[in-house]
Short mmCIF file of C-alpha atoms in Angstrom, two decimals:
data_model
loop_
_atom_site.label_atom_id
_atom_site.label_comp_id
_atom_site.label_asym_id
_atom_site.label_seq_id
_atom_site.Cartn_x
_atom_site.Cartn_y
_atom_site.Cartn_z
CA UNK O 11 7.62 5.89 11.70
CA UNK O 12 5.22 6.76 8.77
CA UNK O 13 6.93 5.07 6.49
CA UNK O 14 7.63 1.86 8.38
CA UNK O 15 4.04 2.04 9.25
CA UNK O 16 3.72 0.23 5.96
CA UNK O 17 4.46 -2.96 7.15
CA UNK O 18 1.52 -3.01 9.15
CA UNK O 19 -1.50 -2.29 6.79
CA UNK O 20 -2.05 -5.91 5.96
CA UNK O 21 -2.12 -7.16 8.81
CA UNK O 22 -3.71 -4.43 11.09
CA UNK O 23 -6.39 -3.43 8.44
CA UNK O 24 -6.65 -7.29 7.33
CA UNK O 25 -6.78 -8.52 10.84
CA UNK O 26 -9.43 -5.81 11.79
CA UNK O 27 -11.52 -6.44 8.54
CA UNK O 28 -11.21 -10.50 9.41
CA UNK O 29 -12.40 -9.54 12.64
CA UNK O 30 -15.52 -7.72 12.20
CA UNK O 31 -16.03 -7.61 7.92
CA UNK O 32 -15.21 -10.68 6.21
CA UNK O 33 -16.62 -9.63 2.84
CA UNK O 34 -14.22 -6.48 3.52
CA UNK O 35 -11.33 -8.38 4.63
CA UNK O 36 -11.69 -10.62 1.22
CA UNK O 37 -12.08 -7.51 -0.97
CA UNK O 38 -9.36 -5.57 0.65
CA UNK O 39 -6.99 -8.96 0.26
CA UNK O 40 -8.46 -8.96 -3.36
CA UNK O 41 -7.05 -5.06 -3.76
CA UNK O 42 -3.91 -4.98 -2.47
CA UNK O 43 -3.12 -8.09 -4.32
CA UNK O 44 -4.43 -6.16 -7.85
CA UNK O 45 -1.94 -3.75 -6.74
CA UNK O 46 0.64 -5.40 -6.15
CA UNK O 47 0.41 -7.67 -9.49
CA UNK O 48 0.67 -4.12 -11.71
CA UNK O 49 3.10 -2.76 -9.43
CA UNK O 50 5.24 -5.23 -10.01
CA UNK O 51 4.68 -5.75 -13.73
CA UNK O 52 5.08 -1.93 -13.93
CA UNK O 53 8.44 -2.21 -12.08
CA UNK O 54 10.04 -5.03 -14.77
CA UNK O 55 8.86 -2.42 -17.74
CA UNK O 56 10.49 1.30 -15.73
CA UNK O 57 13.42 -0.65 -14.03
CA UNK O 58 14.18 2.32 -12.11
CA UNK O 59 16.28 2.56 -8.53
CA UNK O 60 14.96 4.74 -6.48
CA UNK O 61 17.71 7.07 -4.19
CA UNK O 62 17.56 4.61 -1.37
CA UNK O 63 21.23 4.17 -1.27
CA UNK O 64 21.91 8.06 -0.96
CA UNK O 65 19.84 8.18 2.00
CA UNK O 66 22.07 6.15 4.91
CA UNK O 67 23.27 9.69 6.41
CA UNK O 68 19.92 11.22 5.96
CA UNK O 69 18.32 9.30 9.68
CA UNK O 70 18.77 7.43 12.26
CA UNK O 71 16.82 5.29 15.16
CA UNK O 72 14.51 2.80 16.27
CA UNK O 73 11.97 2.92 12.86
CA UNK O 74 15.15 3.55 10.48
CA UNK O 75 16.80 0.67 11.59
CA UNK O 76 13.44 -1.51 11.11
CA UNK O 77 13.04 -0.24 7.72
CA UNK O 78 16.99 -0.86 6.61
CA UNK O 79 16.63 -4.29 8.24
CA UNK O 80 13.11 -4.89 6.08
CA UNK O 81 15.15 -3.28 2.67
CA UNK O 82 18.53 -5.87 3.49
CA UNK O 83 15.81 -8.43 3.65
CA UNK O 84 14.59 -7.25 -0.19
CA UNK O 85 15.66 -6.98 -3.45
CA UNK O 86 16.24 -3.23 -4.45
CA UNK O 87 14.36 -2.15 -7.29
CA UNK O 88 11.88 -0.89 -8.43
CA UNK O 89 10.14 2.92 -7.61
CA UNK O 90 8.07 3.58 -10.28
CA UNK O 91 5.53 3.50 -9.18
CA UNK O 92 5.92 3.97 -5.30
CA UNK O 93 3.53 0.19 -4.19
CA UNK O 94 3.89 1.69 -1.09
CA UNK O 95 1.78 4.31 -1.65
CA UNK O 96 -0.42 2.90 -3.97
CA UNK O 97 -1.17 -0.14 -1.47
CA UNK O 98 -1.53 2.64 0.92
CA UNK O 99 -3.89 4.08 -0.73
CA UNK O 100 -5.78 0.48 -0.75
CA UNK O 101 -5.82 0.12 3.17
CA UNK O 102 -7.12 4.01 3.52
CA UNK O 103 -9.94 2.82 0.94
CA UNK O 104 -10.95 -0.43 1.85
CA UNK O 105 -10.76 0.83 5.89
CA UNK O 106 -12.99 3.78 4.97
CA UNK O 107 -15.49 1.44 2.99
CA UNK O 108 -15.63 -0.52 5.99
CA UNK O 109 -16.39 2.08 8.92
CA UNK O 110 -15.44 5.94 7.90
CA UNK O 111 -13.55 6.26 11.81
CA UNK O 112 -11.41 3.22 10.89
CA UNK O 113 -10.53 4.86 7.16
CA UNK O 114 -10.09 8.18 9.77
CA UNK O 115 -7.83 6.55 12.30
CA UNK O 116 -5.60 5.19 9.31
CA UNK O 117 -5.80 7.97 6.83
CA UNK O 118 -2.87 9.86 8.88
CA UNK O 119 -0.49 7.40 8.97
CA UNK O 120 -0.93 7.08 4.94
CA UNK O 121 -0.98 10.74 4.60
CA UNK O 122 2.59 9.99 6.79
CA UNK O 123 3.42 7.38 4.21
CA UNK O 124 3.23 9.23 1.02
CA UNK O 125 5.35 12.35 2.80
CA UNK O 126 7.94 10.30 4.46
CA UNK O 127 7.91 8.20 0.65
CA UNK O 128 9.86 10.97 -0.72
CA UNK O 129 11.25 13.35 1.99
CA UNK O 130 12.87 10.00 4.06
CA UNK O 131 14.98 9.86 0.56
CA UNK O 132 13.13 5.86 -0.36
CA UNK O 133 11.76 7.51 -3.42
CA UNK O 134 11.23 10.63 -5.88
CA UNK O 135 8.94 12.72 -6.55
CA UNK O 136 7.37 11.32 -9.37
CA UNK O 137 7.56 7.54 -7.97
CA UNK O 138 5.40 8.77 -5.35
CA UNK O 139 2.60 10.52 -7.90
CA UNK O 140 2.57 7.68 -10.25
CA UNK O 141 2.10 5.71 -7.09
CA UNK O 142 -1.23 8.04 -6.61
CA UNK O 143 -1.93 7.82 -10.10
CA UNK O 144 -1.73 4.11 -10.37
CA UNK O 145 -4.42 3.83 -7.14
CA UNK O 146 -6.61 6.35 -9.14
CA UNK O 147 -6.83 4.09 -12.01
CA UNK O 148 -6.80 0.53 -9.89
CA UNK O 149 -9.40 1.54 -8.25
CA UNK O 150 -12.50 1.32 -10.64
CA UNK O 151 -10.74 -1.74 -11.91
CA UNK O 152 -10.72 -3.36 -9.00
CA UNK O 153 -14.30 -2.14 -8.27
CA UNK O 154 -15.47 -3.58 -11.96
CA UNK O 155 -13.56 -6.74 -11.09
CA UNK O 156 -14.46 -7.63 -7.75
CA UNK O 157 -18.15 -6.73 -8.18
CA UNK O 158 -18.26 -9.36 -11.46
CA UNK O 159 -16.21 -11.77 -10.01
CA UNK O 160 -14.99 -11.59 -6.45
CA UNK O 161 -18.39 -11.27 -4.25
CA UNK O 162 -19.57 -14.18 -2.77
CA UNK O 163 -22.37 -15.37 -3.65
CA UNK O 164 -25.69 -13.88 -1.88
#
């Protein structure tokens, strides 16, 4: 469940940040997007496989089939570094900037995500701390960025 709860940080912690923060909604879009851009231009330099395909005996039920039916739906590829946990990371952040209960009610479910990352067999170990390496580097990127170029104006 952790780890399919994935799927639903954009649009839960997008739709709430359209909702009430538009500024935040824009800035969290801005983020993920960032990470998702290096993620994937990290993934064509460390073409690595993560040990998805050992991990078909490993569960079963309602949230495994979900997430095989969202991986047939993919290309397999890259793990290095884990985008799932670095984007994560991103929806923790941004929901936190925005109201600290918010960043509270989703912090578990990421906490979830970066546990079920490597114990539900989608990646290894180190996919999932250069996942939490790449946020810890994004971050004042996309800080410097979006406060030179992605605020509205005032």
């Amino acid at each position: 469940m952790c780890y399919f709860s994935y799927y639903l940080y954009l649009p839960v912690v997008g739709g709430v940040l359209y909702v009430r923060d538009r500024s935040g909604f824009r800035r969290f879009i801005f983020s993920a997007t960032v990470m998702f851009l290096v993620s994937y231009a990290l993934y064509f330099i460390f073409p690595v496989l993560g040990p998805v395909e050992g991990r078909e005996m490993l569960f079963g039920g309602f949230f495994d089939t979900l997430v095989d039916l969202a991986y047939r739906m993919d290309t397999p590829g890259g793990a290095v570094p884990s985008s799932h946990i670095a984007v994560g990371l991103i929806a923790f952040l941004e929901a936190w900037r925005h109201n600290r209960l918010f960043g509270l009610l989703v912090a578990p479910f990421v906490i979830g995500l970066i546990l079920a990352t490597v114990s539900c067999g989608f990646h290894y170990g180190i996919d999932a701390l250069s996942g939490i390496a790449l946020f810890l580097v994004i971050v004042p990127v996309n800080d410097w960025m979006w406060n030179r170029w992605g605020r509205p104006n005032q």
